[in-house]
Tab-separated table of N, CA and C in Angstrom:
chain	number	residue	atom	x	y	z
Z	485	MET	N	-20.597	21.796	36.281
Z	485	MET	CA	-19.691	21.551	35.957
Z	485	MET	C	-20.053	22.425	34.300
Z	486	LYS	N	-18.493	22.350	33.724
Z	486	LYS	CA	-18.179	22.901	32.732
Z	486	LYS	C	-17.497	21.935	32.257
Z	487	VAL	N	-17.594	21.382	30.892
Z	487	VAL	CA	-16.914	20.160	29.879
Z	487	VAL	C	-16.317	20.929	28.939
Z	488	LYS	N	-15.052	20.370	28.884
Z	488	LYS	CA	-14.328	21.614	27.561
Z	488	LYS	C	-14.066	19.758	26.541
Z	489	ILE	N	-14.635	20.150	25.549
Z	489	ILE	CA	-14.263	18.932	24.204
Z	489	ILE	C	-13.454	19.688	23.535
Z	490	ASN	N	-11.844	18.668	23.198
Z	490	ASN	CA	-11.204	19.361	22.254
Z	490	ASN	C	-10.746	18.545	21.375
Z	491	GLU	N	-11.897	17.252	21.054
Z	491	GLU	CA	-11.810	15.947	20.221
Z	491	GLU	C	-13.113	15.989	19.080
Z	492	LYS	N	-12.591	15.410	17.928
Z	492	LYS	CA	-13.713	15.344	17.179
Z	492	LYS	C	-14.441	13.681	17.580
Z	493	PRO	N	-15.410	13.583	17.055
Z	493	PRO	CA	-16.190	12.341	17.041
Z	493	PRO	C	-15.345	10.989	15.928
Z	494	PHE	N	-15.379	9.967	16.400
Z	494	PHE	CA	-15.356	8.753	15.563
Z	494	PHE	C	-16.393	9.099	13.970
Z	495	LEU	N	-15.860	8.723	13.289
Z	495	LEU	CA	-16.635	8.729	11.890
Z	495	LEU	C	-17.582	7.445	12.053
Z	496	PRO	N	-18.927	7.808	12.047
Z	496	PRO	CA	-19.500	6.487	11.424
Z	496	PRO	C	-19.586	5.566	10.526
Z	497	ASP	N	-20.075	4.438	10.823
Z	497	ASP	CA	-19.787	3.707	9.250
Z	497	ASP	C	-20.098	4.177	7.840
Z	498	GLY	N	-19.767	4.019	7.390
Z	498	GLY	CA	-19.986	4.928	5.643
Z	498	GLY	C	-18.370	5.187	5.097
Z	499	ARG	N	-18.695	5.514	3.666
Z	499	ARG	CA	-17.609	6.157	3.167
Z	499	ARG	C	-17.343	7.353	3.063
Z	500	TYR	N	-15.907	8.166	3.155
Z	500	TYR	CA	-15.732	9.278	3.319
Z	500	TYR	C	-14.089	9.581	2.727
Z	501	VAL	N	-14.430	10.738	2.274
Z	501	VAL	CA	-12.493	11.181	1.908
Z	501	VAL	C	-12.113	11.854	2.825
Z	502	VAL	N	-10.984	11.157	3.345
Z	502	VAL	CA	-9.793	11.575	4.636
Z	502	VAL	C	-8.750	11.756	4.266
Z	503	GLU	N	-7.870	12.360	5.551
Z	503	GLU	CA	-6.129	13.030	5.099
Z	503	GLU	C	-5.588	12.560	6.034
Z	504	ILE	N	-4.698	12.015	6.171
Z	504	ILE	CA	-3.727	11.151	7.229
Z	504	ILE	C	-2.944	13.063	7.706
Z	505	THR	N	-3.496	12.569	8.873
Z	505	THR	CA	-2.983	13.815	9.669
Z	505	THR	C	-1.965	13.796	10.916
Z	506	GLU	N	-2.012	11.957	11.156
Z	506	GLU	CA	-0.823	11.609	12.293
Z	506	GLU	C	-0.383	10.101	11.628
Z	507	VAL	N	0.767	10.036	12.135
Z	507	VAL	CA	1.748	8.774	11.673
Z	507	VAL	C	2.485	8.639	12.805
Z	508	GLU	N	1.881	7.280	13.494
Z	508	GLU	CA	3.022	6.713	14.663
Z	508	GLU	C	3.414	5.388	14.436
Z	509	GLU	N	4.603	4.970	14.303
Z	509	GLU	CA	5.328	3.935	14.743
Z	509	GLU	C	5.163	2.910	16.026
Z	510	GLY	N	4.823	1.635	15.727
Z	510	GLY	CA	5.256	1.109	17.114
Z	510	GLY	C	5.120	-0.727	17.147
Z	511	LYS	N	5.250	-0.727	18.136
Z	511	LYS	CA	5.108	-2.676	17.526
Z	511	LYS	C	3.918	-3.434	19.096
Z	512	SER	N	3.491	-4.379	18.070
Z	512	SER	CA	2.148	-4.823	19.093
Z	512	SER	C	2.222	-5.563	20.454
Z	513	GLU	N	1.075	-5.526	20.818
Z	513	GLU	CA	1.300	-5.480	22.431
Z	513	GLU	C	1.832	-7.358	22.605
Z	514	ASN	N	1.022	-8.087	22.440
Z	514	ASN	CA	1.133	-9.315	22.178
Z	514	ASN	C	2.124	-10.287	21.487
Z	515	LYS	N	2.358	-9.779	20.107
Z	515	LYS	CA	3.471	-10.620	19.583
Z	515	LYS	C	4.686	-9.641	18.782
Z	516	ASP	N	4.413	-8.478	19.047
Z	516	ASP	CA	5.766	-7.664	19.209
Z	516	ASP	C	6.313	-7.415	17.677
Z	517	ILE	N	5.011	-7.246	16.755
Z	517	ILE	CA	5.290	-7.085	15.247
Z	517	ILE	C	5.122	-5.972	15.217
Z	518	PRO	N	5.714	-5.345	14.264
Z	518	PRO	CA	6.166	-3.554	13.936
Z	518	PRO	C	4.666	-2.949	13.081
Z	519	PHE	N	4.063	-1.765	13.796
Z	519	PHE	CA	2.920	-1.317	13.208
Z	519	PHE	C	3.025	-0.042	12.294
Z	520	ILE	N	2.151	0.483	11.863
Z	520	ILE	CA	1.893	1.908	11.691
Z	520	ILE	C	0.575	1.993	12.226
Z	521	ASN	N	0.556	3.497	13.203
Z	521	ASN	CA	-0.962	3.783	13.068
Z	521	ASN	C	-1.115	4.920	12.489
Z	522	LEU	N	-1.991	5.118	11.872
Z	522	LEU	CA	-2.530	6.427	11.159
Z	522	LEU	C	-3.971	6.983	11.571
Z	523	ARG	N	-4.112	8.411	12.042
Z	523	ARG	CA	-5.137	8.974	11.998
Z	523	ARG	C	-5.701	9.577	10.469
Z	524	LEU	N	-6.687	9.065	10.133
Z	524	LEU	CA	-7.314	9.821	8.849
Z	524	LEU	C	-8.650	10.243	9.331
Z	525	GLU	N	-8.884	11.539	9.001
Z	525	GLU	CA	-10.014	12.572	9.276
Z	525	GLU	C	-9.898	13.426	8.162
Z	526	ASN	N	-11.411	14.140	8.729
Z	526	ASN	CA	-11.672	15.185	8.112
Z	526	ASN	C	-12.482	15.762	8.527
Z	527	GLU	N	-13.138	17.260	8.001
Z	527	GLU	CA	-14.122	17.803	9.106
Z	527	GLU	C	-15.452	16.850	9.804
Z	528	GLU	N	-15.653	15.783	9.332
Z	528	GLU	CA	-16.790	15.468	10.514
Z	528	GLU	C	-16.411	14.687	11.111
Z	529	GLY	N	-15.283	14.066	11.562
Z	529	GLY	CA	-14.521	13.366	12.546
Z	529	GLY	C	-13.395	12.402	12.322
Z	530	PHE	N	-12.811	10.991	12.645
Z	530	PHE	CA	-11.383	10.822	12.221
Z	530	PHE	C	-11.965	9.339	13.014
Z	531	ILE	N	-10.764	8.204	11.966
Z	531	ILE	CA	-10.599	7.045	12.690
Z	531	ILE	C	-9.212	6.986	12.537
Z	532	ASN	N	-9.061	5.600	13.154
Z	532	ASN	CA	-7.343	5.587	13.758
Z	532	ASN	C	-7.225	3.919	12.964
Z	533	GLN	N	-6.146	3.960	12.020
Z	533	GLN	CA	-6.181	2.703	11.461
Z	533	GLN	C	-4.941	1.876	11.169
Z	534	ARG	N	-4.808	0.972	12.269
Z	534	ARG	CA	-2.893	0.501	12.316
Z	534	ARG	C	-3.291	-0.956	11.102
Z	535	PHE	N	-1.846	-0.428	10.588
Z	535	PHE	CA	-1.272	-1.586	9.456
Z	535	PHE	C	0.005	-2.380	10.303
Z	536	TYR	N	-0.170	-3.545	10.266
Z	536	TYR	CA	0.741	-4.309	10.735
Z	536	TYR	C	1.371	-4.537	9.577
Z	537	LEU	N	2.884	-4.600	9.683
Z	537	LEU	CA	4.254	-5.025	9.195
Z	537	LEU	C	4.322	-6.163	8.983
Z	538	SER	N	3.782	-7.445	8.831
Z	538	SER	CA	3.392	-8.543	8.623
Z	538	SER	C	3.768	-9.071	7.369
Z	539	GLU	N	3.677	-9.976	7.118
Z	539	GLU	CA	3.395	-11.112	5.919
Z	539	GLU	C	1.964	-11.129	5.443
Z	540	PRO	N	1.192	-11.604	6.086
Z	540	PRO	CA	-0.324	-11.567	6.010
Z	540	PRO	C	-0.616	-9.544	5.666
Z	541	GLY	N	-0.006	-9.446	6.491
Z	541	GLY	CA	-0.690	-7.362	6.246
Z	541	GLY	C	-0.347	-6.943	5.297
Z	542	GLN	N	0.910	-7.530	4.506
Z	542	GLN	CA	1.714	-6.795	3.259
Z	542	GLN	C	0.265	-6.903	2.318
Z	543	PRO	N	-0.476	-7.099	1.846
Z	543	PRO	CA	-1.747	-6.826	0.596
Z	543	PRO	C	-2.592	-6.124	1.242
Z	544	ILE	N	-2.932	-5.844	2.684
Z	544	ILE	CA	-3.595	-4.181	3.071
Z	544	ILE	C	-2.579	-3.575	2.848
Z	545	LEU	N	-1.597	-3.524	3.410
Z	545	LEU	CA	-0.573	-2.304	3.296
Z	545	LEU	C	-0.154	-1.945	1.711
Z	546	ALA	N	-0.214	-2.654	1.040
Z	546	ALA	CA	-0.301	-2.627	-0.745
Z	546	ALA	C	-1.400	-1.812	-1.468
Z	547	GLY	N	-2.069	-2.374	-1.013
Z	547	GLY	CA	-3.424	-1.761	-1.320
Z	547	GLY	C	-3.778	-0.010	-0.993
Z	548	PHE	N	-3.509	0.404	0.411
Z	548	PHE	CA	-3.732	1.324	0.854
Z	548	PHE	C	-2.451	1.965	0.427
Z	549	LEU	N	-1.755	1.663	0.004
Z	549	LEU	CA	-0.615	2.304	-0.328
Z	549	LEU	C	-0.919	2.736	-1.875
Z	550	LYS	N	-1.031	1.652	-2.883
Z	550	LYS	CA	-1.570	2.337	-4.147
Z	550	LYS	C	-2.861	3.742	-4.095
Z	551	ALA	N	-3.604	3.376	-3.309
Z	551	ALA	CA	-4.647	4.396	-3.193
Z	551	ALA	C	-4.614	5.682	-2.422
Z	552	VAL	N	-3.004	5.744	-1.688
Z	552	VAL	CA	-2.693	7.176	-1.470
Z	552	VAL	C	-1.520	7.461	-2.584
Z	553	GLY	N	-1.733	6.597	-3.773
Z	553	GLY	CA	-0.146	7.007	-4.808
Z	553	GLY	C	1.174	6.960	-4.445
Z	554	ILE	N	1.460	5.688	-3.484
Z	554	ILE	CA	2.476	5.622	-3.718
Z	554	ILE	C	2.952	4.142	-4.284
Z	555	SER	N	3.652	3.922	-5.194
Z	555	SER	CA	4.348	2.816	-5.269
Z	555	SER	C	5.662	2.379	-5.151
Z	556	GLY	N	5.870	0.989	-5.773
Z	556	GLY	CA	7.440	0.569	-5.513
Z	556	GLY	C	7.195	-0.707	-4.336
Z	557	ASN	N	8.501	-0.971	-3.674
Z	557	ASN	CA	8.382	-1.500	-2.375
Z	557	ASN	C	9.093	-1.039	-1.490
Z	558	GLU	N	9.070	0.431	-1.317
Z	558	GLU	CA	9.868	0.667	-0.246
Z	558	GLU	C	9.730	2.447	0.096
Z	559	PHE	N	8.988	2.372	1.069
Z	559	PHE	CA	8.801	4.145	1.327
Z	559	PHE	C	9.644	4.366	2.765
Z	560	ASP	N	9.026	5.531	2.934
Z	560	ASP	CA	9.354	6.329	4.206
Z	560	ASP	C	8.156	6.739	4.928
Z	561	THR	N	7.644	6.722	6.083
Z	561	THR	CA	6.481	6.744	6.380
Z	561	THR	C	5.878	8.262	6.977
Z	562	LYS	N	6.744	9.005	6.437
Z	562	LYS	CA	6.621	10.306	6.699
Z	562	LYS	C	6.144	10.764	5.693
Z	563	GLU	N	6.192	10.151	4.324
Z	563	GLU	CA	5.333	10.361	3.018
Z	563	GLU	C	4.089	10.379	3.059
Z	564	LEU	N	3.553	9.457	3.837
Z	564	LEU	CA	1.803	9.483	4.377
Z	564	LEU	C	1.482	10.768	4.910
Z	565	LYS	N	1.975	11.765	5.571
Z	565	LYS	CA	0.898	12.604	6.174
Z	565	LYS	C	0.955	13.442	5.106
Z	566	GLY	N	-0.595	14.138	5.397
Z	566	GLY	CA	-0.891	15.321	4.542
Z	566	GLY	C	-1.713	14.599	2.784
Z	567	ARG	N	-1.447	13.403	2.706
Z	567	ARG	CA	-2.328	12.455	1.997
Z	567	ARG	C	-3.756	12.434	2.245
Z	568	PHE	N	-4.091	12.213	0.654
Z	568	PHE	CA	-5.908	12.090	1.288
Z	568	PHE	C	-6.158	10.598	0.483
Z	569	LEU	N	-7.672	10.209	0.791
Z	569	LEU	CA	-7.805	9.013	0.053
Z	569	LEU	C	-9.178	8.500	1.059
Z	570	SER	N	-9.913	7.793	-0.246
Z	570	SER	CA	-11.271	7.111	0.080
Z	570	SER	C	-11.250	6.504	1.076
Z	571	VAL	N	-11.908	5.882	2.462
Z	571	VAL	CA	-12.111	4.811	2.962
Z	571	VAL	C	-13.513	4.554	3.646
Z	572	GLU	N	-13.642	3.278	3.598
Z	572	GLU	CA	-14.910	2.689	4.341
Z	572	GLU	C	-14.463	2.663	5.714
Z	573	VAL	N	-15.447	2.748	6.355
Z	573	VAL	CA	-15.636	2.870	8.100
Z	573	VAL	C	-16.442	1.797	8.051
Z	574	GLU	N	-16.078	1.067	8.903
Z	574	GLU	CA	-16.962	-0.244	8.857
Z	574	GLU	C	-16.707	-0.762	10.509
Z	575	GLU	N	-17.346	-1.647	11.523
Z	575	GLU	CA	-17.192	-2.128	12.426
Z	575	GLU	C	-16.673	-3.829	12.439
Z	576	ARG	N	-15.823	-4.430	13.024
Z	576	ARG	CA	-14.914	-5.550	12.710
Z	576	ARG	C	-15.440	-6.350	14.166
Z	577	THR	N	-15.830	-7.163	14.894
Z	577	THR	CA	-15.410	-7.924	15.916
Z	577	THR	C	-14.436	-9.417	15.650
Z	578	TYR	N	-13.524	-9.410	16.461
Z	578	TYR	CA	-12.985	-10.315	16.788
Z	578	TYR	C	-12.376	-10.705	18.251
Z	579	GLU	N	-11.804	-11.941	18.092
Z	579	GLU	CA	-11.130	-12.620	19.579
Z	579	GLU	C	-9.952	-12.423	19.768
Z	580	ASP	N	-9.391	-11.576	20.848
Z	580	ASP	CA	-8.184	-11.478	20.806
Z	580	ASP	C	-7.552	-12.241	21.579
Z	581	ALA	N	-5.874	-12.176	21.492
Z	581	ALA	CA	-4.882	-13.237	21.744
Z	581	ALA	C	-5.465	-14.167	23.305
Z	582	GLU	N	-6.225	-13.292	24.084
Z	582	GLU	CA	-7.105	-13.925	25.652
Z	582	GLU	C	-8.387	-14.317	25.485
Z	583	GLY	N	-8.758	-14.508	24.041
Z	583	GLY	CA	-10.333	-15.325	24.200
Z	583	GLY	C	-11.571	-14.225	24.162
Z	584	LYS	N	-11.027	-13.000	24.789
Z	584	LYS	CA	-12.244	-12.053	24.510
Z	584	LYS	C	-12.581	-11.422	23.197
Z	585	GLU	N	-13.729	-11.356	23.590
Z	585	GLU	CA	-14.438	-10.220	21.810
Z	585	GLU	C	-14.104	-9.355	22.107
Z	586	LYS	N	-13.691	-8.817	20.873
Z	586	LYS	CA	-13.368	-7.017	20.871
Z	586	LYS	C	-14.416	-6.475	19.559
Z	587	THR	N	-15.091	-5.272	19.420
Z	587	THR	CA	-15.500	-4.733	18.823
Z	587	THR	C	-14.427	-3.148	17.862
Z	588	ILE	N	-14.207	-3.307	16.901
Z	588	ILE	CA	-13.147	-2.185	16.231
Z	588	ILE	C	-14.035	-1.202	15.731
Z	589	LYS	N	-13.744	-0.223	15.200
Z	589	LYS	CA	-14.181	0.462	13.990
Z	589	LYS	C	-12.825	0.278	12.942
Z	590	GLN	N	-12.999	0.565	11.529
Z	590	GLN	CA	-11.867	0.281	10.997
Z	590	GLN	C	-11.944	0.774	9.473
Z	591	ALA	N	-10.844	1.313	9.147
Z	591	ALA	CA	-10.808	1.202	7.371
Z	591	ALA	C	-10.840	0.328	6.415
Z	592	THR	N	-11.706	0.464	5.398
Z	592	THR	CA	-11.236	-0.492	4.814
Z	592	THR	C	-11.446	-0.054	2.905
Z	593	GLY	N	-11.379	-1.147	2.212
Z	593	GLY	CA	-11.746	-0.652	1.139
Z	593	GLY	C	-11.156	0.979	0.298
Z	594	PHE	N	-9.970	0.704	0.413
Z	594	PHE	CA	-8.973	1.587	0.003
Z	594	PHE	C	-9.201	2.471	-1.372
Z	595	GLN	N	-9.658	3.545	-1.690
Z	595	GLN	CA	-9.342	4.044	-2.870
Z	595	GLN	C	-8.906	5.629	-3.399
Z	596	PRO	N	-8.548	6.391	-4.263
Z	596	PRO	CA	-7.824	7.457	-4.309
Z	596	PRO	C	-9.007	8.393	-4.048
Z	597	ALA	N	-8.787	9.888	-3.448
Z	597	ALA	CA	-9.480	10.537	-3.541
Z	597	ALA	C	-9.941	11.662	-4.294
Z	598	GLY	N	-9.628	11.329	-5.692
Z	598	GLY	CA	-9.699	12.012	-6.711
Z	598	GLY	C	-9.749	12.776	-6.848
Z	599	LYS	N	-11.182	13.914	-7.464
Z	599	LYS	CA	-11.494	15.444	-7.344
Z	599	LYS	C	-11.932	15.773	-5.858
Z	600	ALA	N	-12.252	14.611	-5.433
Z	600	ALA	CA	-12.617	15.526	-3.564
Z	600	ALA	C	-11.330	15.975	-2.361
Z	601	GLN	N	-10.238	15.810	-3.131
Z	601	GLN	CA	-9.184	15.865	-2.859
Z	601	GLN	C	-8.795	17.574	-2.334
Z	602	THR	N	-8.504	17.857	-1.120
Z	602	THR	CA	-8.105	19.375	-1.016
Z	602	THR	C	-7.069	19.431	-0.186
Z	603	SER	N	-6.428	20.752	-0.744
Z	603	SER	CA	-5.288	21.266	0.221
Z	603	SER	C	-5.715	21.556	1.453
Z	604	ASP	N	-7.023	22.255	1.827
Z	604	ASP	CA	-7.647	23.152	3.054
Z	604	ASP	C	-7.896	22.274	4.088
Z	605	ARG	N	-7.177	23.038	5.165
Z	605	ARG	CA	-7.358	22.275	6.010
Z	605	ARG	C	-8.389	22.634	6.740
Z	606	PHE	N	-9.131	21.536	7.923
Z	606	PHE	CA	-10.271	21.693	8.360
Z	606	PHE	C	-10.542	22.235	9.702
């Protein structure tokens, strides 16, 4: 059997400079809270990061926006695609709405990409 893989692996734990390559808008399955889901990738792999547009999510989103160079209290999600930043990839375990334990990979520790930023596609 031949198997063809057309996807990069998930980024392992650690710090990476990544580019925002996809932006998707949606609503959470349980509480109907709007979110933006971003694909953050580099030549080594990718991670998807969801930002909930709720009051508790505001400080996290504000820190992310600062890292990608967006200021002010309003922005268009289309402005995110193609921007670079530095993130820390880690695993987090939590209890879902049904009381089941889940472990996810997430991006945290948002920082500007600095001089590591490139415009070359991988």
